[in-house]
């Protein structure tokens, strides 16, 4: 199956499903998944897929929470709305605002923009409330974003970078507080700074212009040293892997809804995510590192040759998690688009 075919398969009148696979709560319109899929749809100039992106945004706005928060996911046919599991999902609101901005910028659809503006205003208002101390950074609860079964919370870098696309002054706060010589610190909490490497956050820091050229090169060096050939040019969500002997294992092993997924080298705990490779290809192309971009694009193609898995385990390199994930297919599309045209999907 081609990537664009999967996007058509998950298209519904209410927006993009995360997957056609009926597993757990995946077969729903998810905020982050549908926006990332929608960003890929914009690169295709396929009118039907772009319309599905619009319907995703309208569905999310329709089910906006009382405080202004955007739902994590919506099962329209079942009339079920989730704003998170054990904690709310901060990044759902962030991705929604980014998605509306990019959709309107690409299409010029001011009618939909006006229709969604009240939802945008309410969403921005709740984000200000989530600053809590009015310090300019969002405070994210444990499991409060895409790493929804992982052990992190506080001032999480990934969420701050998304927030900087909405509030540009946040970029300066990130530059002042998060750099740690070799890479960007994944989070700051009242208890200190994390030493883990957050791949998505570091790639987004490069892609969104938070990193200086020297900092981006340092991040590249870390990734070349720890990933690259060792991981078949695929990327883990976090590094290093949390092992059963580590102090945070007990907390990690209890952070799940349906079943425990974070065994060592699986899921967020060292599993290799093709979706992340797609973002890194865009970052590398933007910085004119085409040879390295081609290696990661080839790794992405190899990982998705037989389908579009959620992740691959980092020992046997076998597909894991939910199969036929839309944002994995989306990563293929925007990585290919970047490499072939030197144009970067908007964020």
C-alpha positions as a Python dict, from the first residue, in 0.01 Angstrom:
ca = {
    (1, 'X'): (0, 0, 0),
    (2, 'X'): (123, 347, -86),
    (3, 'X'): (123, 612, 184),
    (4, 'X'): (-135, 827, 11),
    (5, 'X'): (-366, 526, -17),
    (6, 'X'): (-364, 482, 360),
    (7, 'X'): (-454, 849, 404),
    (8, 'X'): (-753, 794, 176),
    (9, 'X'): (-846, 482, 373),
    (10, 'X'): (-856, 672, 703),
    (11, 'X'): (-1050, 964, 556),
    (12, 'X'): (-1403, 998, 691),
    (13, 'X'): (-1667, 1273, 673),
    (14, 'X'): (-1553, 1374, 1023),
    (15, 'X'): (-1178, 1381, 959),
    (16, 'X'): (-872, 1158, 960),
    (17, 'X'): (-877, 849, 1180),
    (18, 'X'): (-545, 758, 1338),
    (19, 'X'): (-572, 413, 1178),
    (20, 'X'): (-829, 190, 1008),
    (21, 'X'): (-734, -79, 1262),
    (22, 'X'): (-997, -127, 1533),
    (23, 'X'): (-759, -159, 1827),
    (24, 'X'): (-806, -4, 2170),
    (25, 'X'): (-900, 361, 2113),
    (26, 'X'): (-693, 422, 1800),
    (27, 'X'): (-973, 424, 1541),
    (28, 'X'): (-1076, 780, 1622),
    (29, 'X'): (-1008, 1135, 1513),
    (30, 'X'): (-706, 1220, 1728),
    (31, 'X'): (-595, 1581, 1751),
    (32, 'X'): (-221, 1534, 1708),
    (33, 'X'): (-251, 1246, 1460),
    (34, 'X'): (-506, 1418, 1239),
    (35, 'X'): (-309, 1743, 1229),
    (36, 'X'): (20, 1571, 1146),
    (37, 'X'): (-166, 1369, 881),
    (38, 'X'): (-325, 1691, 760),
    (39, 'X'): (12, 1863, 725),
    (40, 'X'): (114, 1578, 496),
    (41, 'X'): (-213, 1610, 305),
    (42, 'X'): (-130, 1973, 231),
    (43, 'X'): (189, 1863, 54),
    (44, 'X'): (-12, 1641, -183),
    (45, 'X'): (-247, 1913, -311),
    (46, 'X'): (-515, 1640, -312),
    (47, 'X'): (-843, 1828, -267),
    (48, 'X'): (-1022, 1536, -100),
    (49, 'X'): (-746, 1486, 157),
    (50, 'X'): (-729, 1858, 227),
    (51, 'X'): (-1105, 1859, 278),
    (52, 'X'): (-1064, 1574, 527),
    (53, 'X'): (-807, 1783, 712),
    (54, 'X'): (-1060, 2063, 736),
    (55, 'X'): (-1323, 1824, 869),
    (56, 'X'): (-1074, 1702, 1132),
    (57, 'X'): (-1033, 2057, 1258),
    (58, 'X'): (-1408, 2118, 1258),
    (59, 'X'): (-1470, 1795, 1451),
    (60, 'X'): (-1212, 1887, 1714),
    (61, 'X'): (-1355, 2238, 1750),
    (62, 'X'): (-1710, 2104, 1780),
    (63, 'X'): (-1608, 1894, 2080),
    (64, 'X'): (-1392, 2156, 2249),
    (65, 'X'): (-1404, 2134, 2628),
    (66, 'X'): (-1569, 2387, 2855),
    (67, 'X'): (-1239, 2547, 2953),
    (68, 'X'): (-1123, 2571, 2592),
    (69, 'X'): (-918, 2253, 2575),
    (70, 'X'): (-920, 2058, 2249),
    (71, 'X'): (-1007, 1688, 2287),
    (72, 'X'): (-734, 1431, 2264),
    (73, 'X'): (-958, 1218, 2045),
    (74, 'X'): (-1317, 1185, 1928),
    (75, 'X'): (-1513, 872, 1829),
    (76, 'X'): (-1787, 1053, 1638),
    (77, 'X'): (-2006, 754, 1558),
    (78, 'X'): (-2005, 644, 1923),
    (79, 'X'): (-2045, 1002, 2049),
    (80, 'X'): (-1740, 953, 2272),
    (81, 'X'): (-1498, 1236, 2347),
    (82, 'X'): (-1173, 1201, 2542),
    (83, 'X'): (-964, 1487, 2675),
    (84, 'X'): (-701, 1244, 2804),
    (85, 'X'): (-668, 941, 3025),
    (86, 'X'): (-502, 974, 3362),
    (87, 'X'): (-411, 1332, 3264),
    (88, 'X'): (-522, 1580, 3003),
    (89, 'X'): (-328, 1608, 2679),
    (90, 'X'): (-172, 1950, 2646),
    (91, 'X'): (-40, 1896, 2294),
    (92, 'X'): (-387, 1830, 2151),
    (93, 'X'): (-467, 2199, 2193),
    (94, 'X'): (-128, 2304, 2056),
    (95, 'X'): (-152, 2088, 1744),
    (96, 'X'): (-507, 2210, 1678),
    (97, 'X'): (-402, 2576, 1671),
    (98, 'X'): (-102, 2495, 1452),
    (99, 'X'): (-322, 2289, 1223),
    (100, 'X'): (-575, 2566, 1169),
    (101, 'X'): (-298, 2816, 1093),
    (102, 'X'): (-130, 2588, 839),
    (103, 'X'): (-459, 2485, 677),
    (104, 'X'): (-564, 2847, 626),
    (105, 'X'): (-218, 2953, 509),
    (106, 'X'): (-216, 2679, 245),
    (107, 'X'): (-576, 2707, 125),
    (108, 'X'): (-667, 3070, 186),
    (109, 'X'): (-999, 2942, 326),
    (110, 'X'): (-1096, 3247, 530),
    (111, 'X'): (-1452, 3121, 573),
    (112, 'X'): (-1332, 2823, 774),
    (113, 'X'): (-1086, 3047, 954),
    (114, 'X'): (-1370, 3271, 1071),
    (115, 'X'): (-1573, 2966, 1169),
    (116, 'X'): (-1287, 2831, 1381),
    (117, 'X'): (-1169, 3161, 1528),
    (118, 'X'): (-1382, 3136, 1846),
    (119, 'X'): (-1235, 2792, 1913),
    (120, 'X'): (-884, 2928, 1854),
    (121, 'X'): (-944, 3214, 2096),
    (122, 'X'): (-1072, 2979, 2367),
    (123, 'X'): (-784, 2738, 2309),
    (124, 'X'): (-528, 3016, 2348),
    (125, 'X'): (-700, 3126, 2667),
    (126, 'X'): (-667, 2783, 2827),
    (127, 'X'): (-302, 2767, 2724),
    (128, 'X'): (-240, 3087, 2917),
    (129, 'X'): (-404, 2925, 3219),
    (130, 'X'): (-171, 2626, 3181),
    (131, 'X'): (125, 2858, 3232),
    (132, 'X'): (5, 2869, 3595),
    (133, 'X'): (284, 3096, 3720),
    (134, 'X'): (260, 3331, 3419),
    (135, 'X'): (623, 3254, 3346),
    (136, 'X'): (567, 3200, 2975),
    (137, 'X'): (608, 2820, 2973),
    (138, 'X'): (338, 2554, 2985),
    (139, 'X'): (330, 2318, 3281),
    (140, 'X'): (253, 1970, 3147),
    (141, 'X'): (120, 1694, 3374),
    (142, 'X'): (279, 1350, 3368),
    (143, 'X'): (161, 1160, 3057),
    (144, 'X'): (18, 1490, 2932),
    (145, 'X'): (118, 1477, 2565),
    (146, 'X'): (208, 1228, 2290),
    (147, 'X'): (427, 1034, 2536),
    (148, 'X'): (107, 942, 2714),
    (149, 'X'): (239, 634, 2892),
    (150, 'X'): (585, 766, 2973),
    (151, 'X'): (747, 913, 3281),
    (152, 'X'): (782, 1284, 3230),
    (153, 'X'): (604, 1598, 3338),
    (154, 'X'): (676, 1960, 3419),
    (155, 'X'): (804, 2212, 3168),
    (156, 'X'): (838, 1961, 2884),
    (157, 'X'): (1045, 2088, 2591),
    (158, 'X'): (838, 1924, 2315),
    (159, 'X'): (527, 2112, 2426),
    (160, 'X'): (718, 2440, 2466),
    (161, 'X'): (844, 2420, 2108),
    (162, 'X'): (491, 2370, 1980),
    (163, 'X'): (382, 2659, 2201),
    (164, 'X'): (653, 2877, 2046),
    (165, 'X'): (475, 2844, 1712),
    (166, 'X'): (177, 3014, 1878),
    (167, 'X'): (363, 3249, 2115),
    (168, 'X'): (696, 3335, 1944),
    (169, 'X'): (850, 3481, 2260),
    (170, 'X'): (862, 3129, 2405),
    (171, 'X'): (1157, 3058, 2173),
    (172, 'X'): (1377, 3293, 2374),
    (173, 'X'): (1281, 3124, 2700),
    (174, 'X'): (1375, 2789, 2550),
    (175, 'X'): (1712, 2920, 2433),
    (176, 'X'): (1784, 3060, 2778),
    (177, 'X'): (1686, 2754, 2982),
    (178, 'X'): (1699, 2426, 2793),
    (179, 'X'): (2038, 2386, 2626),
    (180, 'X'): (2271, 2136, 2795),
    (181, 'X'): (2592, 2141, 2585),
    (182, 'X'): (2516, 1834, 2372),
    (183, 'X'): (2142, 1859, 2312),
    (184, 'X'): (1824, 2022, 2436),
    (185, 'X'): (1703, 1914, 2780),
    (186, 'X'): (1381, 1717, 2752),
    (187, 'X'): (1212, 1872, 3056),
    (188, 'X'): (1258, 2092, 3359),
    (189, 'X'): (1056, 2022, 3671),
    (190, 'X'): (1052, 2147, 4032),
    (191, 'X'): (1281, 1849, 4104),
    (192, 'X'): (1550, 1934, 3847),
    (193, 'X'): (1636, 1873, 3483),
    (194, 'X'): (1600, 1551, 3289),
    (195, 'X'): (1913, 1412, 3125),
    (196, 'X'): (1722, 1204, 2871),
    (197, 'X'): (1740, 1281, 2501),
    (198, 'X'): (1394, 1358, 2359),
    (199, 'X'): (1421, 1297, 1986),
    (200, 'X'): (1100, 1469, 1876),
    (201, 'X'): (1179, 1780, 2081),
    (202, 'X'): (1536, 1806, 1955),
    (203, 'X'): (1435, 1759, 1593),
    (204, 'X'): (1159, 2018, 1629),
    (205, 'X'): (1405, 2259, 1792),
    (206, 'X'): (1620, 2234, 1481),
    (207, 'X'): (1331, 2243, 1236),
    (208, 'X'): (1160, 2539, 1400),
    (209, 'X'): (1475, 2751, 1418),
    (210, 'X'): (1523, 2738, 1795),
    (211, 'X'): (1866, 2577, 1753),
    (212, 'X'): (2165, 2776, 1635),
    (213, 'X'): (2372, 2608, 1358),
    (214, 'X'): (2621, 2498, 1624),
    (215, 'X'): (2348, 2352, 1844),
    (216, 'X'): (2188, 2171, 1550),
    (217, 'X'): (2527, 2021, 1466),
    (218, 'X'): (2568, 1904, 1826),
    (219, 'X'): (2227, 1737, 1812),
    (220, 'X'): (2324, 1571, 1483),
    (221, 'X'): (2644, 1446, 1645),
    (222, 'X'): (2454, 1291, 1937),
    (223, 'X'): (2214, 1119, 1698),
    (224, 'X'): (2498, 994, 1477),
    (225, 'X'): (2675, 854, 1783),
    (226, 'X'): (2371, 680, 1933),
    (227, 'X'): (2138, 602, 1640),
    (228, 'X'): (2210, 610, 1263),
    (229, 'X'): (2344, 271, 1150),
    (230, 'X'): (2286, 119, 1495),
    (231, 'X'): (1911, 176, 1460),
    (232, 'X'): (1884, 127, 1082),
    (233, 'X'): (1838, 504, 1044),
    (234, 'X'): (1526, 502, 1257),
    (235, 'X'): (1481, 705, 1574),
    (236, 'X'): (1364, 623, 1926),
    (237, 'X'): (1130, 852, 2113),
    (238, 'X'): (1374, 878, 2407),
    (239, 'X'): (1727, 773, 2491),
    (240, 'X'): (1854, 594, 2692),
    (241, 'X'): (1614, 307, 2746),
    (242, 'X'): (1466, 269, 3096),
    (243, 'X'): (1555, -75, 3231),
    (244, 'X'): (1380, -271, 3512),
    (245, 'X'): (1674, -192, 3741),
    (246, 'X'): (1636, 185, 3694),
    (247, 'X'): (1468, 400, 3963),
    (248, 'X'): (1197, 520, 3725),
    (249, 'X'): (1095, 168, 3617),
    (250, 'X'): (819, 128, 3877),
    (251, 'X'): (659, 452, 3768),
    (252, 'X'): (689, 360, 3399),
    (253, 'X'): (551, 9, 3445),
    (254, 'X'): (233, 147, 3600),
    (255, 'X'): (168, 412, 3335),
    (256, 'X'): (-70, 243, 3092),
    (257, 'X'): (-438, 227, 3006),
    (258, 'X'): (-503, -98, 2816),
    (259, 'X'): (-179, -296, 2841),
    (260, 'X'): (183, -229, 2932),
    (261, 'X'): (370, -137, 2613),
    (262, 'X'): (695, 14, 2737),
    (263, 'X'): (912, -292, 2772),
    (264, 'X'): (1277, -206, 2704),
    (265, 'X'): (1329, -122, 2334),
    (266, 'X'): (956, -97, 2271),
    (267, 'X'): (704, 185, 2227),
    (268, 'X'): (822, 508, 2396),
    (269, 'X'): (1091, 316, 2585),
    (270, 'X'): (1339, 282, 2301),
    (271, 'X'): (1103, 172, 2024),
    (272, 'X'): (1194, 315, 1682),
    (273, 'X'): (931, 546, 1535),
    (274, 'X'): (922, 594, 1156),
    (275, 'X'): (715, 908, 1217),
    (276, 'X'): (1016, 1070, 1384),
    (277, 'X'): (1241, 988, 1089),
    (278, 'X'): (1005, 1183, 865),
    (279, 'X'): (1048, 1495, 1075),
    (280, 'X'): (1425, 1451, 1083),
    (281, 'X'): (1441, 1419, 704),
    (282, 'X'): (1263, 1754, 678),
    (283, 'X'): (1504, 1907, 928),
    (284, 'X'): (1808, 1777, 740),
    (285, 'X'): (1678, 1891, 402),
    (286, 'X'): (1609, 2236, 542),
    (287, 'X'): (1971, 2251, 663),
    (288, 'X'): (2099, 2123, 325),
    (289, 'X'): (2226, 1792, 461),
    (290, 'X'): (2085, 1592, 175),
    (291, 'X'): (2317, 1292, 201),
    (292, 'X'): (2219, 1224, 561),
    (293, 'X'): (1856, 1301, 476),
    (294, 'X'): (1870, 1034, 206),
    (295, 'X'): (1998, 776, 454),
    (296, 'X'): (1710, 845, 691),
    (297, 'X'): (1462, 851, 404),
    (298, 'X'): (1590, 511, 292),
    (299, 'X'): (1555, 384, 649),
    (300, 'X'): (1200, 515, 657),
    (301, 'X'): (1118, 341, 329),
    (302, 'X'): (1263, 14, 453),
    (303, 'X'): (1065, 33, 777),
    (304, 'X'): (739, 96, 591),
    (305, 'X'): (790, -138, 294),
    (306, 'X'): (529, -384, 423),
    (307, 'X'): (297, -132, 590),
    (308, 'X'): (298, 163, 824),
    (309, 'X'): (368, 41, 1178),
    (310, 'X'): (349, 258, 1487),
    (311, 'X'): (706, 167, 1581),
    (312, 'X'): (966, -107, 1540),
    (313, 'X'): (1131, -280, 1833),
    (314, 'X'): (1495, -175, 1857),
    (315, 'X'): (1637, -525, 1894),
    (316, 'X'): (1470, -737, 1627),
    (317, 'X'): (1353, -442, 1412),
    (318, 'X'): (1008, -596, 1384),
    (319, 'X'): (687, -390, 1363),
    (320, 'X'): (523, -316, 1696),
    (321, 'X'): (219, -137, 1828),
    (322, 'X'): (-76, -57, 1607),
    (323, 'X'): (-40, -133, 1234),
    (324, 'X'): (-131, 97, 949),
    (325, 'X'): (-88, 419, 1142),
    (326, 'X'): (-180, 729, 945),
    (327, 'X'): (91, 952, 1086),
    (328, 'X'): (355, 697, 984),
    (329, 'X'): (226, 721, 627),
    (330, 'X'): (216, 1098, 667),
    (331, 'X'): (584, 1098, 763),
    (332, 'X'): (668, 916, 442),
    (333, 'X'): (476, 1174, 240),
    (334, 'X'): (626, 1485, 392),
    (335, 'X'): (977, 1335, 400),
    (336, 'X'): (955, 1246, 31),
    (337, 'X'): (809, 1586, -49),
    (338, 'X'): (1092, 1761, 134),
    (339, 'X'): (1365, 1557, -30),
    (340, 'X'): (1219, 1586, -380),
    (341, 'X'): (1121, 1954, -373),
    (342, 'X'): (1328, 2112, -92),
    (343, 'X'): (994, 2239, 44),
    (344, 'X'): (916, 2176, 410),
    (345, 'X'): (570, 2093, 542),
    (346, 'X'): (445, 2383, 750),
    (347, 'X'): (458, 2394, 1126),
}
